[in-house]
Structure formats: structure tokens, C-alpha cells
Amino acid sequence: VGFGWRGGDVALARAAAQAGIPYTLSTSATASIEEIADRAPGRLWFQAYILQDKARLADLIRRAGAAGYEALMITVDLPVGGKRERDLAHGLAFPMKINLRNFFQFARKPAWSLDMLLRRPPAMPSLAGLARVATDRKAMKSVAGRNYDPAFKLDDLARLREDWQGKLIVKGVVNALDVDAIVAIGADALVVSNHGGRQLDTGIATLAALPEVIAAARGRVPVLLDGGVRRGSDIFKALALGAAGVLTGRATLYGVLAGGHPGACKALEILRDELARTMQLCGADTLAAIDETMLRMTSP
């Protein structure tokens, strides 16, 4: 977020706190665990990517606990970077570099480019010092996932559960067959997510996977939906299918990139208004009244 709007992570966290909803800080954010806790106190979750550097991962999780984060969200849907062809075509790298392939894109945003040139791009403090990301096109991998551990297994997740004292949320569940094992180790919530559909081509849509995961959970833990939430009506559909809530990334991201903290607040306001209107138009006077009878399902 901070690459598009300097200080954007803090702006988003403040907007979430004002709205009374949790904010999830990514490992790859441009704000530190402590900065968010100090400048945007509220309901904070820490989204941990499984780093190959286990000492760094353990330290990040320890710091999140010390800073008062109520939940640890373990991301299991990104063991390796997918073949993100746009990243490869544009030569995306961190730190960002100007080359012939992206020169005109920088030129189209002179104010932003000048700020990045003079003040340097923001750092990702949680990843500082890890192996520098290369941009070898022959590797056919994008920037995402270069420092992550593809060998992470259920036993490793169980050890994290033992070490973390707060709520444990597992993000990236799309197969109902995985649910029992994850719940058995003590997960407090599941997130049906395909990482925005940006990693595995032809992977199942999260809205399609949601009902089976909820059925497998059998009410033992809440199930949230991530991915494709662009409108309040999308929130309505997820709730109607049984989701306990949704995670929204791109909608609020667009808001903060357009207008910083006020933009993030506006994006949340739009989602709230659209959800309320959808409820009114469907005859649901409370969130609890939203159910599957308000949907018309189509055959596959």
C-alpha cells in the first residue's frame, strides 16, 4: 500500500479502527508491527507469510504478540510465487528500478515518480535484510513468494498454534478435505482465499468454494471469505452463503491510493452503504436475516 500512497498502511489501519473493524497487517507492508499498534490502535491482526528464515518469522510473531495483536493469520495459499506474467513483462522488482520496459509508466505519474526518486521508495521493515529479490525472466517466477517456504506442512502449523497465545486464523483454505485437520490443531477461524486469484491459474473461485468449506467446518469455527469483494452486494452474497464475514483488500486499497486516510474511510462507507441498500432491497432487516433463500443459484 505504501508504494502507492506513502503511509498508506497506517491510513488503512486508522480507517479500520474508526469503522470498528479489524485491520490485518501484512508481512510485506511498508509499516512495522509496532508503528501500526502505536499510530492506529484498534483490533489488529497480523498476516504472517511463512518465511524460509524461521528465526525472522518467530521474531515477527513474538513482536505481534507483544504489541497486542489479537489474532495471527497464517497464510497457506502462497507457498511459492505463481507465474504472474504481468510482473515478468513489466520487470517488477524491489527495490523498484526504471528501465526501458517501464519508463513510460513512470513518466505518466510525474508527481509520484518524483517523490519516489527524491525520497526513495518506502521499505518493508518486516522483510528487511532478507535475500534480495532477483528479476530473472528465465526463472518464470514473479517477485511474490521468493522468500517463502514451500515445505511448510500441517505439523509446522501445529507448532505455531502451540507458540501463539492469541486467536489463530488460517487463510487460504479452498478444499473441504483440509478443514478437519486444521480445526483439530486449534485454529480459531478459517479464511476461504485463493490469494486474489493471482497465483494459480484456473484455481477455484472463493465464492464457489465457500459452501463446501462451511459445511466441513460444521459450525466449529467461523469461516470468512477473501477475494472478489468489490461491492456491498458481494458481502451480502458471502453472508447469504454462510460466511461469518469477509476480508476486503482491493476496494479499500483503491480508496487509500486515491485519497489516503479519507479515501480509505470513503471506500468503507461505500461498502457499508451498498450492503445496507442490498439488504433493504432483498427484505433483510438485520445481518442475521440474510440467508441462502435470498439468492438464486445457477447450475454449473
Short mmCIF file of C-alpha atoms in Angstrom, two decimals:
data_model
loop_
_atom_site.label_atom_id
_atom_site.label_comp_id
_atom_site.label_asym_id
_atom_site.label_seq_id
_atom_site.Cartn_x
_atom_site.Cartn_y
_atom_site.Cartn_z
CA VAL A 1 0.00 0.00 0.00
CA GLY A 2 2.78 2.41 0.90
CA PHE A 3 4.20 2.24 -2.60
CA GLY A 4 1.04 3.82 -4.00
CA TRP A 5 0.38 6.25 -1.13
CA ARG A 6 3.16 6.96 1.33
CA GLY A 7 1.93 5.99 4.78
CA GLY A 8 -0.95 4.07 3.25
CA ASP A 9 -0.76 1.15 5.69
CA VAL A 10 -1.26 3.45 8.67
CA ALA A 11 -4.07 5.26 6.82
CA LEU A 12 -5.89 1.97 6.22
CA ALA A 13 -5.41 0.84 9.81
CA ARG A 14 -6.80 4.13 11.13
CA ALA A 15 -9.81 3.86 8.83
CA ALA A 16 -10.49 0.32 10.05
CA ALA A 17 -10.20 1.40 13.69
CA GLN A 18 -12.66 4.24 13.12
CA ALA A 19 -15.08 1.82 11.47
CA GLY A 20 -14.75 -0.64 14.36
CA ILE A 21 -13.47 -3.50 12.21
CA PRO A 22 -10.19 -5.45 12.38
CA TYR A 23 -7.19 -4.41 10.33
CA THR A 24 -4.78 -7.07 9.08
CA LEU A 25 -1.15 -6.04 8.69
CA SER A 26 0.73 -7.95 6.02
CA THR A 27 4.29 -9.18 6.48
CA SER A 28 5.12 -7.29 3.29
CA ALA A 29 3.61 -3.99 4.47
CA THR A 30 5.55 -0.73 4.49
CA ALA A 31 4.79 -0.14 8.17
CA SER A 32 6.18 -2.12 11.08
CA ILE A 33 4.17 -4.12 13.59
CA GLU A 34 4.89 -1.55 16.30
CA GLU A 35 4.15 1.51 14.13
CA ILE A 36 0.65 0.26 13.36
CA ALA A 37 0.00 -0.56 17.02
CA ASP A 38 1.22 2.91 18.10
CA ARG A 39 -0.38 5.06 15.41
CA ALA A 40 -3.57 3.16 14.67
CA PRO A 41 -4.64 1.26 17.80
CA GLY A 42 -7.66 -0.93 17.26
CA ARG A 43 -8.45 -4.56 16.54
CA LEU A 44 -5.23 -5.71 14.92
CA TRP A 45 -4.44 -8.97 13.16
CA PHE A 46 -1.02 -9.91 11.80
CA GLN A 47 -0.90 -11.77 8.49
CA ALA A 48 2.25 -13.89 8.59
CA TYR A 49 3.75 -15.30 5.44
CA ILE A 50 5.76 -18.45 6.02
CA LEU A 51 9.32 -17.25 5.55
CA GLN A 52 12.24 -19.54 4.88
CA ASP A 53 14.03 -17.59 7.61
CA LYS A 54 12.34 -19.23 10.60
CA ALA A 55 14.14 -17.05 13.13
CA ARG A 56 12.74 -13.95 11.43
CA LEU A 57 9.25 -15.45 11.33
CA ALA A 58 9.37 -16.36 15.02
CA ASP A 59 10.54 -12.85 15.90
CA LEU A 60 7.72 -11.23 13.89
CA ILE A 61 5.13 -13.39 15.63
CA ARG A 62 6.64 -12.62 19.03
CA ARG A 63 6.55 -8.90 18.29
CA ALA A 64 2.91 -9.08 17.18
CA GLY A 65 2.01 -10.68 20.49
CA ALA A 66 3.98 -8.09 22.46
CA ALA A 67 2.28 -5.26 20.55
CA GLY A 68 -1.18 -6.54 21.45
CA TYR A 69 -2.34 -8.02 18.15
CA GLU A 70 -5.41 -10.13 18.88
CA ALA A 71 -5.00 -12.62 16.06
CA LEU A 72 -2.31 -14.27 13.96
CA MET A 73 -3.34 -15.03 10.39
CA ILE A 74 -1.18 -17.73 8.82
CA THR A 75 -1.19 -17.56 5.04
CA VAL A 76 -1.11 -21.03 3.49
CA ASP A 77 -2.17 -20.14 -0.07
CA LEU A 78 1.20 -18.77 -1.18
CA PRO A 79 3.90 -21.43 -0.68
CA VAL A 80 5.63 -20.23 -3.85
CA GLY A 81 5.10 -17.36 -6.23
CA GLY A 82 2.83 -18.03 -9.15
CA LYS A 83 3.70 -17.26 -12.75
CA ARG A 84 2.50 -13.67 -12.64
CA GLU A 85 3.20 -12.76 -16.23
CA ARG A 86 2.45 -9.06 -15.92
CA ASP A 87 5.11 -8.77 -13.22
CA LEU A 88 7.57 -10.50 -15.52
CA ALA A 89 6.63 -8.42 -18.54
CA HIS A 90 6.98 -5.15 -16.61
CA GLY A 91 10.21 -6.14 -14.89
CA LEU A 92 8.71 -5.67 -11.44
CA ALA A 93 11.37 -5.75 -8.73
CA PHE A 94 12.05 -4.45 -5.25
CA PRO A 95 13.69 -2.06 -4.96
CA MET A 96 11.94 -0.57 -7.99
CA LYS A 97 14.10 0.30 -10.97
CA ILE A 98 13.43 2.38 -14.06
CA ASN A 99 14.18 0.59 -17.32
CA LEU A 100 13.04 0.71 -20.92
CA ARG A 101 10.06 -1.51 -20.23
CA ASN A 102 8.54 0.67 -17.50
CA PHE A 103 9.92 4.16 -18.28
CA PHE A 104 6.69 5.46 -19.80
CA GLN A 105 4.64 4.15 -16.89
CA PHE A 106 6.77 6.21 -14.51
CA ALA A 107 6.52 9.19 -16.86
CA ARG A 108 2.71 9.09 -16.75
CA LYS A 109 2.79 9.77 -12.99
CA PRO A 110 5.37 12.55 -12.61
CA ALA A 111 4.44 13.64 -9.07
CA TRP A 112 4.53 10.09 -7.72
CA SER A 113 7.72 9.25 -9.62
CA LEU A 114 9.48 12.39 -8.41
CA ASP A 115 8.52 11.60 -4.81
CA MET A 116 9.88 8.06 -5.17
CA LEU A 117 13.08 9.40 -6.77
CA LEU A 118 13.77 12.11 -4.19
CA ARG A 119 12.56 10.38 -1.02
CA ARG A 120 13.23 6.80 -2.11
CA PRO A 121 10.52 4.11 -2.08
CA PRO A 122 9.35 3.04 1.38
CA ALA A 123 10.93 -0.03 2.92
CA MET A 124 9.19 -3.22 4.01
CA PRO A 125 10.51 -3.39 7.59
CA SER A 126 9.33 -6.92 8.34
CA LEU A 127 11.31 -8.22 5.35
CA ALA A 128 14.37 -6.00 5.75
CA GLY A 129 17.63 -7.86 5.27
CA LEU A 130 16.20 -10.95 3.62
CA ALA A 131 17.66 -12.20 0.35
CA ARG A 132 17.32 -9.56 -2.32
CA VAL A 133 14.74 -10.37 -4.97
CA ALA A 134 16.10 -11.05 -8.43
CA THR A 135 14.21 -10.44 -11.67
CA ASP A 136 15.50 -13.21 -13.89
CA ARG A 137 12.85 -13.72 -16.57
CA LYS A 138 14.13 -17.23 -17.21
CA ALA A 139 13.11 -18.22 -13.69
CA MET A 140 9.47 -17.68 -14.74
CA LYS A 141 8.53 -16.59 -11.25
CA SER A 142 7.25 -13.26 -10.04
CA VAL A 143 8.55 -11.23 -7.11
CA ALA A 144 5.85 -12.65 -4.83
CA GLY A 145 6.88 -15.70 -2.87
CA ARG A 146 10.64 -15.55 -3.34
CA ASN A 147 11.38 -15.65 0.40
CA TYR A 148 8.61 -18.07 1.36
CA ASP A 149 8.87 -21.69 2.43
CA PRO A 150 7.16 -24.25 0.14
CA ALA A 151 7.95 -27.05 2.62
CA PHE A 152 5.55 -25.71 5.29
CA LYS A 153 3.24 -28.53 6.43
CA LEU A 154 0.43 -29.17 8.90
CA ASP A 155 2.88 -30.15 11.65
CA ASP A 156 4.57 -26.76 11.30
CA LEU A 157 1.18 -25.08 11.62
CA ALA A 158 0.53 -27.08 14.79
CA ARG A 159 3.79 -25.83 16.30
CA LEU A 160 2.81 -22.23 15.54
CA ARG A 161 -0.51 -22.87 17.27
CA GLU A 162 1.37 -24.01 20.38
CA ASP A 163 3.60 -20.93 20.39
CA TRP A 164 0.92 -18.29 19.72
CA GLN A 165 -1.35 -17.43 22.65
CA GLY A 166 -3.99 -15.42 20.75
CA LYS A 167 -6.51 -16.32 18.09
CA LEU A 168 -5.16 -18.30 15.13
CA ILE A 169 -6.72 -17.72 11.71
CA VAL A 170 -5.73 -19.89 8.75
CA LYS A 171 -6.06 -18.13 5.40
CA GLY A 172 -6.07 -19.95 2.08
CA VAL A 173 -8.47 -22.86 2.65
CA VAL A 174 -10.39 -23.81 -0.52
CA ASN A 175 -10.60 -27.60 -0.15
CA ALA A 176 -13.12 -29.00 2.31
CA LEU A 177 -10.87 -32.03 2.86
CA ASP A 178 -8.37 -29.81 4.70
CA VAL A 179 -10.82 -28.45 7.23
CA ASP A 180 -10.89 -31.21 9.86
CA ALA A 181 -7.11 -31.33 10.21
CA ILE A 182 -6.80 -27.55 10.52
CA VAL A 183 -9.59 -27.32 13.07
CA ALA A 184 -8.10 -30.23 15.03
CA ILE A 185 -4.85 -28.38 15.68
CA GLY A 186 -6.76 -25.49 17.26
CA ALA A 187 -7.45 -22.95 14.52
CA ASP A 188 -10.00 -20.36 15.67
CA ALA A 189 -11.20 -19.32 12.21
CA LEU A 190 -10.72 -20.16 8.54
CA VAL A 191 -10.49 -17.86 5.54
CA VAL A 192 -11.54 -19.18 2.15
CA SER A 193 -8.98 -17.49 -0.11
CA ASN A 194 -7.16 -18.07 -3.39
CA HIS A 195 -4.83 -15.09 -2.89
CA GLY A 196 -6.90 -12.89 -5.14
CA GLY A 197 -6.69 -15.38 -7.99
CA ARG A 198 -3.20 -14.06 -8.74
CA GLN A 199 -1.20 -17.23 -8.11
CA LEU A 200 -2.78 -20.35 -9.59
CA ASP A 201 -4.47 -20.05 -12.97
CA THR A 202 -7.83 -21.88 -13.16
CA GLY A 203 -7.99 -22.17 -9.37
CA ILE A 204 -11.50 -22.32 -7.90
CA ALA A 205 -13.30 -19.06 -7.16
CA THR A 206 -13.65 -18.46 -3.44
CA LEU A 207 -17.40 -17.94 -3.61
CA ALA A 208 -17.71 -21.36 -5.25
CA ALA A 209 -15.50 -22.99 -2.59
CA LEU A 210 -17.21 -21.30 0.35
CA PRO A 211 -20.28 -23.56 0.85
CA GLU A 212 -18.25 -26.79 0.98
CA VAL A 213 -15.74 -25.34 3.44
CA ILE A 214 -18.56 -24.06 5.67
CA ALA A 215 -20.25 -27.46 5.55
CA ALA A 216 -16.99 -29.18 6.52
CA ALA A 217 -16.46 -26.75 9.40
CA ARG A 218 -19.82 -27.84 10.87
CA GLY A 219 -20.11 -24.72 13.00
CA ARG A 220 -16.92 -25.45 14.96
CA VAL A 221 -15.15 -22.30 13.75
CA PRO A 222 -16.27 -19.22 11.80
CA VAL A 223 -15.44 -19.16 8.10
CA LEU A 224 -14.63 -15.90 6.33
CA LEU A 225 -14.38 -15.14 2.61
CA ASP A 226 -11.50 -13.36 0.89
CA GLY A 227 -11.25 -12.41 -2.77
CA GLY A 228 -13.55 -10.67 -5.22
CA VAL A 229 -15.25 -8.40 -2.67
CA ARG A 230 -15.77 -5.25 -4.69
CA ARG A 231 -19.31 -4.23 -3.73
CA GLY A 232 -21.61 -4.36 -0.76
CA SER A 233 -23.67 -6.85 -2.74
CA ASP A 234 -20.63 -9.16 -2.75
CA ILE A 235 -20.61 -9.03 1.05
CA PHE A 236 -24.32 -9.86 1.02
CA LYS A 237 -23.75 -12.93 -1.18
CA ALA A 238 -20.97 -14.23 1.08
CA LEU A 239 -23.12 -13.78 4.20
CA ALA A 240 -26.08 -15.45 2.46
CA LEU A 241 -23.91 -18.50 1.76
CA GLY A 242 -22.95 -18.71 5.42
CA ALA A 243 -19.74 -16.70 5.76
CA ALA A 244 -19.16 -15.08 9.13
CA GLY A 245 -17.60 -12.09 7.39
CA VAL A 246 -15.36 -11.02 4.54
CA LEU A 247 -11.89 -9.62 4.01
CA THR A 248 -11.69 -6.70 1.63
CA GLY A 249 -8.42 -5.68 0.05
CA ARG A 250 -8.70 -4.11 -3.37
CA ALA A 251 -11.74 -1.92 -2.69
CA THR A 252 -10.13 -0.22 0.30
CA LEU A 253 -6.76 -0.21 -1.45
CA TYR A 254 -8.22 1.84 -4.28
CA GLY A 255 -9.67 4.20 -1.70
CA VAL A 256 -6.41 4.83 0.10
CA LEU A 257 -4.44 5.19 -3.14
CA ALA A 258 -6.93 7.79 -4.36
CA GLY A 259 -7.13 9.83 -1.17
CA GLY A 260 -5.13 8.49 1.76
CA HIS A 261 -6.98 8.13 5.05
CA PRO A 262 -10.14 9.97 3.89
CA GLY A 263 -10.16 7.79 0.77
CA ALA A 264 -9.97 4.61 2.82
CA CYS A 265 -12.82 5.81 5.03
CA LYS A 266 -14.85 6.64 1.92
CA ALA A 267 -14.29 3.17 0.46
CA LEU A 268 -15.55 1.56 3.68
CA GLU A 269 -18.51 3.93 3.72
CA ILE A 270 -19.41 2.94 0.16
CA LEU A 271 -19.27 -0.77 1.02
CA ARG A 272 -21.41 -0.23 4.11
CA ASP A 273 -23.99 1.79 2.18
CA GLU A 274 -24.16 -0.76 -0.64
CA LEU A 275 -24.60 -3.62 1.83
CA ALA A 276 -27.42 -1.77 3.60
CA ARG A 277 -29.18 -1.00 0.31
CA THR A 278 -28.85 -4.61 -0.84
CA MET A 279 -30.32 -5.79 2.45
CA GLN A 280 -33.25 -3.40 2.12
CA LEU A 281 -33.92 -4.40 -1.47
CA CYS A 282 -33.85 -8.09 -0.50
CA GLY A 283 -36.03 -7.67 2.59
CA ALA A 284 -33.37 -8.37 5.23
CA ASP A 285 -33.66 -6.00 8.17
CA THR A 286 -30.69 -7.48 10.08
CA LEU A 287 -27.50 -9.27 9.15
CA ALA A 288 -28.85 -12.40 10.81
CA ALA A 289 -31.82 -12.33 8.42
CA ILE A 290 -29.58 -12.78 5.37
CA ASP A 291 -29.74 -16.37 4.18
CA GLU A 292 -29.48 -18.55 1.09
CA THR A 293 -33.17 -18.14 0.24
CA MET A 294 -32.32 -14.62 -0.94
CA LEU A 295 -30.01 -15.99 -3.65
CA ARG A 296 -30.94 -17.52 -6.99
CA MET A 297 -28.31 -20.18 -7.65
CA THR A 298 -27.45 -21.18 -11.21
CA SER A 299 -26.47 -24.66 -12.29
CA PRO A 300 -22.75 -25.24 -13.01
#
